[in-house]
Short mmCIF file of N, CA and C in Angstrom, two decimals:
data_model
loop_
_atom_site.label_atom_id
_atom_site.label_comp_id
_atom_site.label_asym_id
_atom_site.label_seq_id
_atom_site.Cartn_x
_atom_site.Cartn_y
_atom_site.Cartn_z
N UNK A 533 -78.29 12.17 23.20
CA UNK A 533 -79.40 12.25 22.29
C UNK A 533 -80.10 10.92 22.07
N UNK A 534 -79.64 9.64 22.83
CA UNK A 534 -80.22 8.45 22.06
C UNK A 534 -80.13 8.46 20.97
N UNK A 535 -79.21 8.32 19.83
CA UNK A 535 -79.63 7.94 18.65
C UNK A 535 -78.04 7.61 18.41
N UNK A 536 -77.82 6.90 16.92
CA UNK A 536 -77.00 6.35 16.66
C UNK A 536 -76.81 6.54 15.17
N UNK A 537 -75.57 7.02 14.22
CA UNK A 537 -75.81 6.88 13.28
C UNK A 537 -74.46 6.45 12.36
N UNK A 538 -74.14 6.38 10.66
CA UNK A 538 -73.05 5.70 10.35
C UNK A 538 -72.41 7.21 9.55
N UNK A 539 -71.39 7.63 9.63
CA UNK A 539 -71.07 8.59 9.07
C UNK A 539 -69.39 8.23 8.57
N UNK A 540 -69.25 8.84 7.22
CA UNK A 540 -67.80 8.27 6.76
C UNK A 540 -66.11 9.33 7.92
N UNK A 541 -65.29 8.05 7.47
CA UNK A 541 -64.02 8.49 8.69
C UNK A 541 -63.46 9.81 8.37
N UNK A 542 -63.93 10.72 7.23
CA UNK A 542 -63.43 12.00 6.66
C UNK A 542 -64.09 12.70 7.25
N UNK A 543 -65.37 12.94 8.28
CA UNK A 543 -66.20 13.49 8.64
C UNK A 543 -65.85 14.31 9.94
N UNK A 544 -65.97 15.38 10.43
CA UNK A 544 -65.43 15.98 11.41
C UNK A 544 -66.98 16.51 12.09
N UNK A 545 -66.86 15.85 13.27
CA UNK A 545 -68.75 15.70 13.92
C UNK A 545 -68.62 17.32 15.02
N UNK A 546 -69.32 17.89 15.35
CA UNK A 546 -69.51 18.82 16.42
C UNK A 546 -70.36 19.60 17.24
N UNK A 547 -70.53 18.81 18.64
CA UNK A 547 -71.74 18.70 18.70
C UNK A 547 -72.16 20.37 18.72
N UNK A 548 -73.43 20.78 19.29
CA UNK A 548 -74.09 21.83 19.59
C UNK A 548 -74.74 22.40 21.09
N UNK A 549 -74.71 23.04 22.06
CA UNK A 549 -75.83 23.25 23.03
C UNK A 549 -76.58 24.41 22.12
N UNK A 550 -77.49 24.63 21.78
CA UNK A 550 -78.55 25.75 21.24
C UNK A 550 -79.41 25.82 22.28
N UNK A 551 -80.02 27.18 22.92
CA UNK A 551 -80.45 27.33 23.47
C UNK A 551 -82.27 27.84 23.24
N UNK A 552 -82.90 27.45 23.88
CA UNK A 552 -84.51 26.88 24.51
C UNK A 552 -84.74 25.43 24.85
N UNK A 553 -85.52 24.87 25.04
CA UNK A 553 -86.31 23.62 24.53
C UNK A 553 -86.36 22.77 23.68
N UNK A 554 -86.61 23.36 22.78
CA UNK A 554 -87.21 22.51 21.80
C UNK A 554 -86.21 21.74 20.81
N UNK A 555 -85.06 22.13 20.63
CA UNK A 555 -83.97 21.26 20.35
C UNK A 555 -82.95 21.01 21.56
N UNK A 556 -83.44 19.40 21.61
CA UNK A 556 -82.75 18.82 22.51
C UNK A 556 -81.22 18.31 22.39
N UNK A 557 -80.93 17.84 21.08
CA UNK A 557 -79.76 17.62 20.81
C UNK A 557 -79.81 17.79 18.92
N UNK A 558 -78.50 18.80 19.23
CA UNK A 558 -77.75 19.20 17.74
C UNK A 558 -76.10 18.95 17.34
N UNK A 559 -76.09 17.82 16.26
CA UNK A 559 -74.78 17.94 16.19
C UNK A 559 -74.32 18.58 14.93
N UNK A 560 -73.17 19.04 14.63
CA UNK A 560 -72.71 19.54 12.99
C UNK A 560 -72.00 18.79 12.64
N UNK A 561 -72.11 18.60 10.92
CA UNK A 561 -71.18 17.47 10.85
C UNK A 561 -70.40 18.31 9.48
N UNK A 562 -69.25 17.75 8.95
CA UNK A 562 -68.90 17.99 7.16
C UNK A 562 -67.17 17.42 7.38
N UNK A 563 -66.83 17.81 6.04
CA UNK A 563 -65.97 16.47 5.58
C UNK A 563 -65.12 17.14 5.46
N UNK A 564 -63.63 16.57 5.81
CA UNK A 564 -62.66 16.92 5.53
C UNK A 564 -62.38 17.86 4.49
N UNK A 565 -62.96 18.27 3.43
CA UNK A 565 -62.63 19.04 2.07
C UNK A 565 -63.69 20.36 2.36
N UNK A 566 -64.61 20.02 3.04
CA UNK A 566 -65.33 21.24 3.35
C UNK A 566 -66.31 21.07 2.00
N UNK A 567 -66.36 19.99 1.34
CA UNK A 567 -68.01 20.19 0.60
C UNK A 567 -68.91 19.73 0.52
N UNK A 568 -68.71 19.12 1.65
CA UNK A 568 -70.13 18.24 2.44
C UNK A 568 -70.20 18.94 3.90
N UNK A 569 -71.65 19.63 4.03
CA UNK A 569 -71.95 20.17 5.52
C UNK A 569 -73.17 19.38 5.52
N UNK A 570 -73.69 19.39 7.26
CA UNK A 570 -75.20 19.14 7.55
C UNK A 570 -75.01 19.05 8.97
N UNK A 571 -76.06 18.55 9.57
CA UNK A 571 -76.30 18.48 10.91
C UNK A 571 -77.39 17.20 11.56
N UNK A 572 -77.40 16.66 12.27
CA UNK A 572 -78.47 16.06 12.78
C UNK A 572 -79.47 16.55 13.91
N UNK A 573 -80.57 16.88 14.38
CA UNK A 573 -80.76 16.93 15.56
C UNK A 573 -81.94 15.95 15.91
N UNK A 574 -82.41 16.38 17.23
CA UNK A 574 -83.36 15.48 18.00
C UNK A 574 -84.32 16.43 18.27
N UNK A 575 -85.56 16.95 18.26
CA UNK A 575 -86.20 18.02 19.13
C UNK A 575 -87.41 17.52 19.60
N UNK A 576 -87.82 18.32 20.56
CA UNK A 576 -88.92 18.26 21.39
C UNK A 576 -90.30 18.82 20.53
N UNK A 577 -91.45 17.73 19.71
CA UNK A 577 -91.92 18.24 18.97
C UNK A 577 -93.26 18.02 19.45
N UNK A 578 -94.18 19.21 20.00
CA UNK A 578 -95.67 18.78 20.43
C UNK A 578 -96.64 18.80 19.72
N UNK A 579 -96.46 18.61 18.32
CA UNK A 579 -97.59 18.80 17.14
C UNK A 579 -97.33 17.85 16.11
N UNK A 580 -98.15 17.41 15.19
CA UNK A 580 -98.09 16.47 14.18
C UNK A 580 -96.93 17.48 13.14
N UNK A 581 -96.00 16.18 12.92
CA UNK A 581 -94.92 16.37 12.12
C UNK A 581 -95.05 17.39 10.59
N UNK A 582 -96.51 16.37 10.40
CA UNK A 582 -96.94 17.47 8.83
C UNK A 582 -96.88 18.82 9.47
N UNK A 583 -97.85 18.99 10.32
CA UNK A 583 -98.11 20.49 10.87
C UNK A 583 -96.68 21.28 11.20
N UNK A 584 -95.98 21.01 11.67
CA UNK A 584 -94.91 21.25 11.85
C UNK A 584 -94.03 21.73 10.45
N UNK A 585 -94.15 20.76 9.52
CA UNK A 585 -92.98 21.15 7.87
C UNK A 585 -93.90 22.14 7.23
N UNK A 586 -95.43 22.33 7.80
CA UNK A 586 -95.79 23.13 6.63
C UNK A 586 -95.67 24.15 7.14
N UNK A 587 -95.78 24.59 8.39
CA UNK A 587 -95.37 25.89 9.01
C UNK A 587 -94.14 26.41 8.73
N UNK A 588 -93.15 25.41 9.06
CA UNK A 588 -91.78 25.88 8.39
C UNK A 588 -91.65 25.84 7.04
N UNK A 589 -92.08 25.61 6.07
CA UNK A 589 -91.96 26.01 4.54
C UNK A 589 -92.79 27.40 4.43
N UNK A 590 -94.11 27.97 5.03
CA UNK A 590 -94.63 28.96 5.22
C UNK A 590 -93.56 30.21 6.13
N UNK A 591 -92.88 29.94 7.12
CA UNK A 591 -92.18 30.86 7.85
C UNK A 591 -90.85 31.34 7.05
N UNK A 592 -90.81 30.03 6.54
CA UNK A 592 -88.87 30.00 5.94
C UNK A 592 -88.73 31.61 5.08
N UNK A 593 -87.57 31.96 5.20
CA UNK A 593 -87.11 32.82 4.14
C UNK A 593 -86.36 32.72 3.28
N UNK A 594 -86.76 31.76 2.52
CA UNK A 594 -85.60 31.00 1.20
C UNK A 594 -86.55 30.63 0.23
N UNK A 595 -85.99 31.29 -1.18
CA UNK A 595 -86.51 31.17 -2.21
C UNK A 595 -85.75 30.06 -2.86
N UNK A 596 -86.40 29.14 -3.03
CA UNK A 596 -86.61 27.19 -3.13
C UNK A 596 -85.92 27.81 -4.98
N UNK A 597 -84.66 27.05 -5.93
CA UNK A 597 -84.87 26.89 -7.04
C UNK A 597 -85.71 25.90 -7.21
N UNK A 598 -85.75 24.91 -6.68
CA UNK A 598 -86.27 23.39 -6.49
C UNK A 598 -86.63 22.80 -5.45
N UNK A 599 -87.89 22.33 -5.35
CA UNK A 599 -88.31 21.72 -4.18
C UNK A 599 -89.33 20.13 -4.25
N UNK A 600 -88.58 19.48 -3.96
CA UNK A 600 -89.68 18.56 -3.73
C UNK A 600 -89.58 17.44 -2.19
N UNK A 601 -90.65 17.09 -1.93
CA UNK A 601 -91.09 16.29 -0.77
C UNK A 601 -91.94 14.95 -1.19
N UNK A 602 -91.51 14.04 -0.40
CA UNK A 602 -92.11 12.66 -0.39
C UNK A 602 -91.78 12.05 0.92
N UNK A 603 -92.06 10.62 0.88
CA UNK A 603 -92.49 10.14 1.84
C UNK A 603 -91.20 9.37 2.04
N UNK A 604 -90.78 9.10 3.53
CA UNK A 604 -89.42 7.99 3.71
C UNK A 604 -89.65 7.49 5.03
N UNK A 605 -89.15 6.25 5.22
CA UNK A 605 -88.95 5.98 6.50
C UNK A 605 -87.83 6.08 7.04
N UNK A 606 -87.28 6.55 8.45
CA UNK A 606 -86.22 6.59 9.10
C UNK A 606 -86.03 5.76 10.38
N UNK A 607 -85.43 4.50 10.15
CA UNK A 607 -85.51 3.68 11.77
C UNK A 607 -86.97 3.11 11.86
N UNK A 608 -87.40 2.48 10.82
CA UNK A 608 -88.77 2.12 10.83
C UNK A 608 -90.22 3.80 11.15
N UNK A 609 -89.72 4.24 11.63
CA UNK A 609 -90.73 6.04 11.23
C UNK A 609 -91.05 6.17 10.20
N UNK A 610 -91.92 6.83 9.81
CA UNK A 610 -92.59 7.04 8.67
C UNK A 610 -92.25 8.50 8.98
N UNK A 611 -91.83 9.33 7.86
CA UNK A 611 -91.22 10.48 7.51
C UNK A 611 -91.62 11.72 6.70
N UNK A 612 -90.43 12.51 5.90
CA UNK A 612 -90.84 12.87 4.72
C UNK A 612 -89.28 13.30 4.52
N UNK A 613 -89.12 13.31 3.49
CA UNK A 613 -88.28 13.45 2.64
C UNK A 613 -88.17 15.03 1.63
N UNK A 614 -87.33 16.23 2.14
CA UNK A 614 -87.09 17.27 1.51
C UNK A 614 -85.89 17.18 0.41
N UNK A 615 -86.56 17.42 -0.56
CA UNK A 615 -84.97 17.21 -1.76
C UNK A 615 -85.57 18.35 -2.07
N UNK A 616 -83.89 19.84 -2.31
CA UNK A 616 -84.03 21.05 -2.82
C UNK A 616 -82.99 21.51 -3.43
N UNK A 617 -82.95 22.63 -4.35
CA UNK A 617 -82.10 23.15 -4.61
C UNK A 617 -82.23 24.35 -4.13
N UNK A 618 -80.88 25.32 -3.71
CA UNK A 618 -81.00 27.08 -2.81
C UNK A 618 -79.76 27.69 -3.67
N UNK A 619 -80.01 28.73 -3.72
CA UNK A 619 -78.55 29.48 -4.25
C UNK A 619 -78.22 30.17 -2.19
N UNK A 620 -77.31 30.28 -2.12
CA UNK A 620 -76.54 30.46 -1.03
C UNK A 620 -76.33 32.48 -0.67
N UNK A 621 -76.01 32.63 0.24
CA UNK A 621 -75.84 34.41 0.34
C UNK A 621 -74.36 34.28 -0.65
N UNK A 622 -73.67 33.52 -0.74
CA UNK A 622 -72.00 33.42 -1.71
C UNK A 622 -72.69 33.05 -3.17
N UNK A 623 -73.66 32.98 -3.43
CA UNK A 623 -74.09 33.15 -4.80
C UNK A 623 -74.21 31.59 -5.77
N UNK A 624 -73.69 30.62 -4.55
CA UNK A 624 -73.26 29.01 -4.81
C UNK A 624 -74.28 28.23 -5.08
N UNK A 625 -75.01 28.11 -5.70
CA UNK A 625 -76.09 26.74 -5.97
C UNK A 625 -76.10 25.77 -4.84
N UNK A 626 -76.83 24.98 -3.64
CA UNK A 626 -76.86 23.84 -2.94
C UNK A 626 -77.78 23.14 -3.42
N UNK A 627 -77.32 22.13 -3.02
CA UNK A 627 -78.18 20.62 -2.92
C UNK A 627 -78.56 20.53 -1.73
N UNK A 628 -79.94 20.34 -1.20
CA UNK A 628 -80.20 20.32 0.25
C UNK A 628 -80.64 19.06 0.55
N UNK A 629 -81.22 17.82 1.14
CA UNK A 629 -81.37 17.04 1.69
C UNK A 629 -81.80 16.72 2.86
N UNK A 630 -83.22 16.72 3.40
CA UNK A 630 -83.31 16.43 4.44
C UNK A 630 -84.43 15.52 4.95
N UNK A 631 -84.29 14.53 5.68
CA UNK A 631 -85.16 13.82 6.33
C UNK A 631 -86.03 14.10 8.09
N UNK A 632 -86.90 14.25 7.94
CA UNK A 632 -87.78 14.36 9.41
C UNK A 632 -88.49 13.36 9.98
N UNK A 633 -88.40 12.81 10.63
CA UNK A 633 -89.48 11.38 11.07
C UNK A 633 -89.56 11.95 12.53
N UNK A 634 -91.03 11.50 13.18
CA UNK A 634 -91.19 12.08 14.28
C UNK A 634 -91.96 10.22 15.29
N UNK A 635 -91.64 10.30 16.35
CA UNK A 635 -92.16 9.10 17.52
C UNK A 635 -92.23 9.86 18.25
N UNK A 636 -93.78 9.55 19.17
CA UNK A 636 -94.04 10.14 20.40
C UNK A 636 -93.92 11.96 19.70
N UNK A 637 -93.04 12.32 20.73
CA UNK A 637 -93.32 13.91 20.91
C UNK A 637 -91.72 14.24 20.71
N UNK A 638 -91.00 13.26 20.15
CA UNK A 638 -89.89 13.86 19.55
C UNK A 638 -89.86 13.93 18.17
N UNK A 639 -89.01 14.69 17.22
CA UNK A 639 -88.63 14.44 15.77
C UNK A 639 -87.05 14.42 15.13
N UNK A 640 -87.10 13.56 14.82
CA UNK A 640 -85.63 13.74 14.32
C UNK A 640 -85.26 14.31 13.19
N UNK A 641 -84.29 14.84 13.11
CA UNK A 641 -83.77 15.50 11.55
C UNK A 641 -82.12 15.14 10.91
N UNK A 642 -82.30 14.77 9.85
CA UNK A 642 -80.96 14.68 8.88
C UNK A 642 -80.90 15.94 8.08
N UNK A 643 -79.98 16.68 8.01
CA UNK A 643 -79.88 17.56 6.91
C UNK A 643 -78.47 17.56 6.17
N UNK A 644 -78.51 17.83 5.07
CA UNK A 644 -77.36 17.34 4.08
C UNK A 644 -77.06 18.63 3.25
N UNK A 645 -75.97 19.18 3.23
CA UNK A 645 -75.35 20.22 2.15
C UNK A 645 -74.68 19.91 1.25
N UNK A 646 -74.81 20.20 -0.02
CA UNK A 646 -73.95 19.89 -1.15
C UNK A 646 -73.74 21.15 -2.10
N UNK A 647 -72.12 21.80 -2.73
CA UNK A 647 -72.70 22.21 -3.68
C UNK A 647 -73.18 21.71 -4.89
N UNK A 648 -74.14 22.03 -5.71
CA UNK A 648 -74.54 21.47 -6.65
C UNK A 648 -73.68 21.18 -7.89
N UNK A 649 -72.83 21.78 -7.82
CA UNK A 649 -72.00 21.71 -8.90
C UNK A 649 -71.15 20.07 -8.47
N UNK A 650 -71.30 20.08 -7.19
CA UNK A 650 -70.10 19.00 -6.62
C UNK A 650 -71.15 17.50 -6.10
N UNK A 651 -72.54 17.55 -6.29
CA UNK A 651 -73.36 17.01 -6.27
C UNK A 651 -73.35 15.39 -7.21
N UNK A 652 -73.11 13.96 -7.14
CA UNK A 652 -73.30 13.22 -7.39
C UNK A 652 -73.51 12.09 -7.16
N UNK A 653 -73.10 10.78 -7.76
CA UNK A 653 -73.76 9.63 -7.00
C UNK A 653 -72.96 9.20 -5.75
N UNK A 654 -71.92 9.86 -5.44
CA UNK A 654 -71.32 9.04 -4.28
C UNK A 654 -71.67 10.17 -3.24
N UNK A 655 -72.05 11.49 -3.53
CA UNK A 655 -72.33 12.38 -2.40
C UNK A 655 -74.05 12.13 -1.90
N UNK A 656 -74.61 11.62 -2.90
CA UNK A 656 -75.68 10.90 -2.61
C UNK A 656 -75.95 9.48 -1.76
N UNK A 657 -75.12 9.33 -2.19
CA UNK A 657 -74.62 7.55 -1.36
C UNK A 657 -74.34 7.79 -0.20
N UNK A 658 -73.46 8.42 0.47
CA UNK A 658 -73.14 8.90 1.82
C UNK A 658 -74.59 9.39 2.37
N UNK A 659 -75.01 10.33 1.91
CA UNK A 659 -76.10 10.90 2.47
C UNK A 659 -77.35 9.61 2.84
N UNK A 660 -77.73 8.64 1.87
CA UNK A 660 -78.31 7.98 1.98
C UNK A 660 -78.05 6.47 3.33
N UNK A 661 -76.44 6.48 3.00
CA UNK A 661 -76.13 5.45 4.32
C UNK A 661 -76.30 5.69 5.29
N UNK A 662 -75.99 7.70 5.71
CA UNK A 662 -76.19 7.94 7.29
C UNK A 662 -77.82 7.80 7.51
N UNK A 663 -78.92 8.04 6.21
CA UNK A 663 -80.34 7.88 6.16
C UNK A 663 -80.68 6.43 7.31
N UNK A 664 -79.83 5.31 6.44
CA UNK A 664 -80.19 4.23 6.34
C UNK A 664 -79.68 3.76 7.70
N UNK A 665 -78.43 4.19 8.80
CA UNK A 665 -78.10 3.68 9.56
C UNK A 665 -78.25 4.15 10.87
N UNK A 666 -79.43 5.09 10.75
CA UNK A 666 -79.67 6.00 12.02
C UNK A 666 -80.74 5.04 13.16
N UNK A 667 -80.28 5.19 13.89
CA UNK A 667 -81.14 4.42 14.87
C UNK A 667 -81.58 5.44 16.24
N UNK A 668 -82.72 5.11 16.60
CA UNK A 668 -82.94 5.53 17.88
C UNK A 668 -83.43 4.43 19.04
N UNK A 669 -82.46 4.90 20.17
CA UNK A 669 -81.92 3.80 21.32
C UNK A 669 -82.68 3.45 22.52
N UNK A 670 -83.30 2.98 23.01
CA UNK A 670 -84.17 2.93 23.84
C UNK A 670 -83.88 2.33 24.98
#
């Protein structure tokens, strides 16, 4: 995938083949206790990044308790930043988390699971270091 990132030693990584195109590389990641999930991928993206999140917030089938978006950089990219809350098909409240930054005609993605109940500053902190230490390799 070219990319590089910092994830804590409790973390159990795995990658993915998914099949078409357009995701080129998917890995799964979550933590030893099972209450931290997410994934990273890489995909093949031929449209402006905005165009891209607003289609998928229009397609999605998830009723958002909470949603908000802003702006982040990832690896020097200029981004956006999804912070949400979802109740789950198990009836569980999440914390969602996710970052998109796109170069050229690829985009990258961080996504972060939490339950909300189990949601705080150090499950935030993790999430934010793998933010902060992702690199793409050239």
């Amino acid at each position: 995938g070219n990319i590089t990132f910092e994830y804590p030693v409790n973390f159990v990584l795995k990658p993915q083949q998914l099949p078409g195109n357009e995701i080129l590389y998917h890995i799964d990641y979550k933590d030893d206790s099972d209450k931290i999930r997410g994934f990273v991928q890489v995909w093949n993206l031929k449209m402006p990044l905005q165009r891209f999140l607003e289609g998928s917030l229009e397609m999605a089938n998830i009723r958002f308790l909470e949603f908000k978006s802003g702006s982040v950089i990832l690896d020097s990219m200029p981004g956006y930043l999804w912070e949400y809350k979802i109740r789950g098909n198990d009836g569980v409240e999440y914390k969602g988390m996710e970052v998109f930054a796109q170069e050229d005609e690829k985009m990258y993605r961080i996504s972060y699971f939490v339950a909300a109940k189990d949601w705080n500053k150090k499950t935030a902190s993790i999430f934010w270091k793998m933010v902060k230490s992702f690199k793409v390799l050239n």
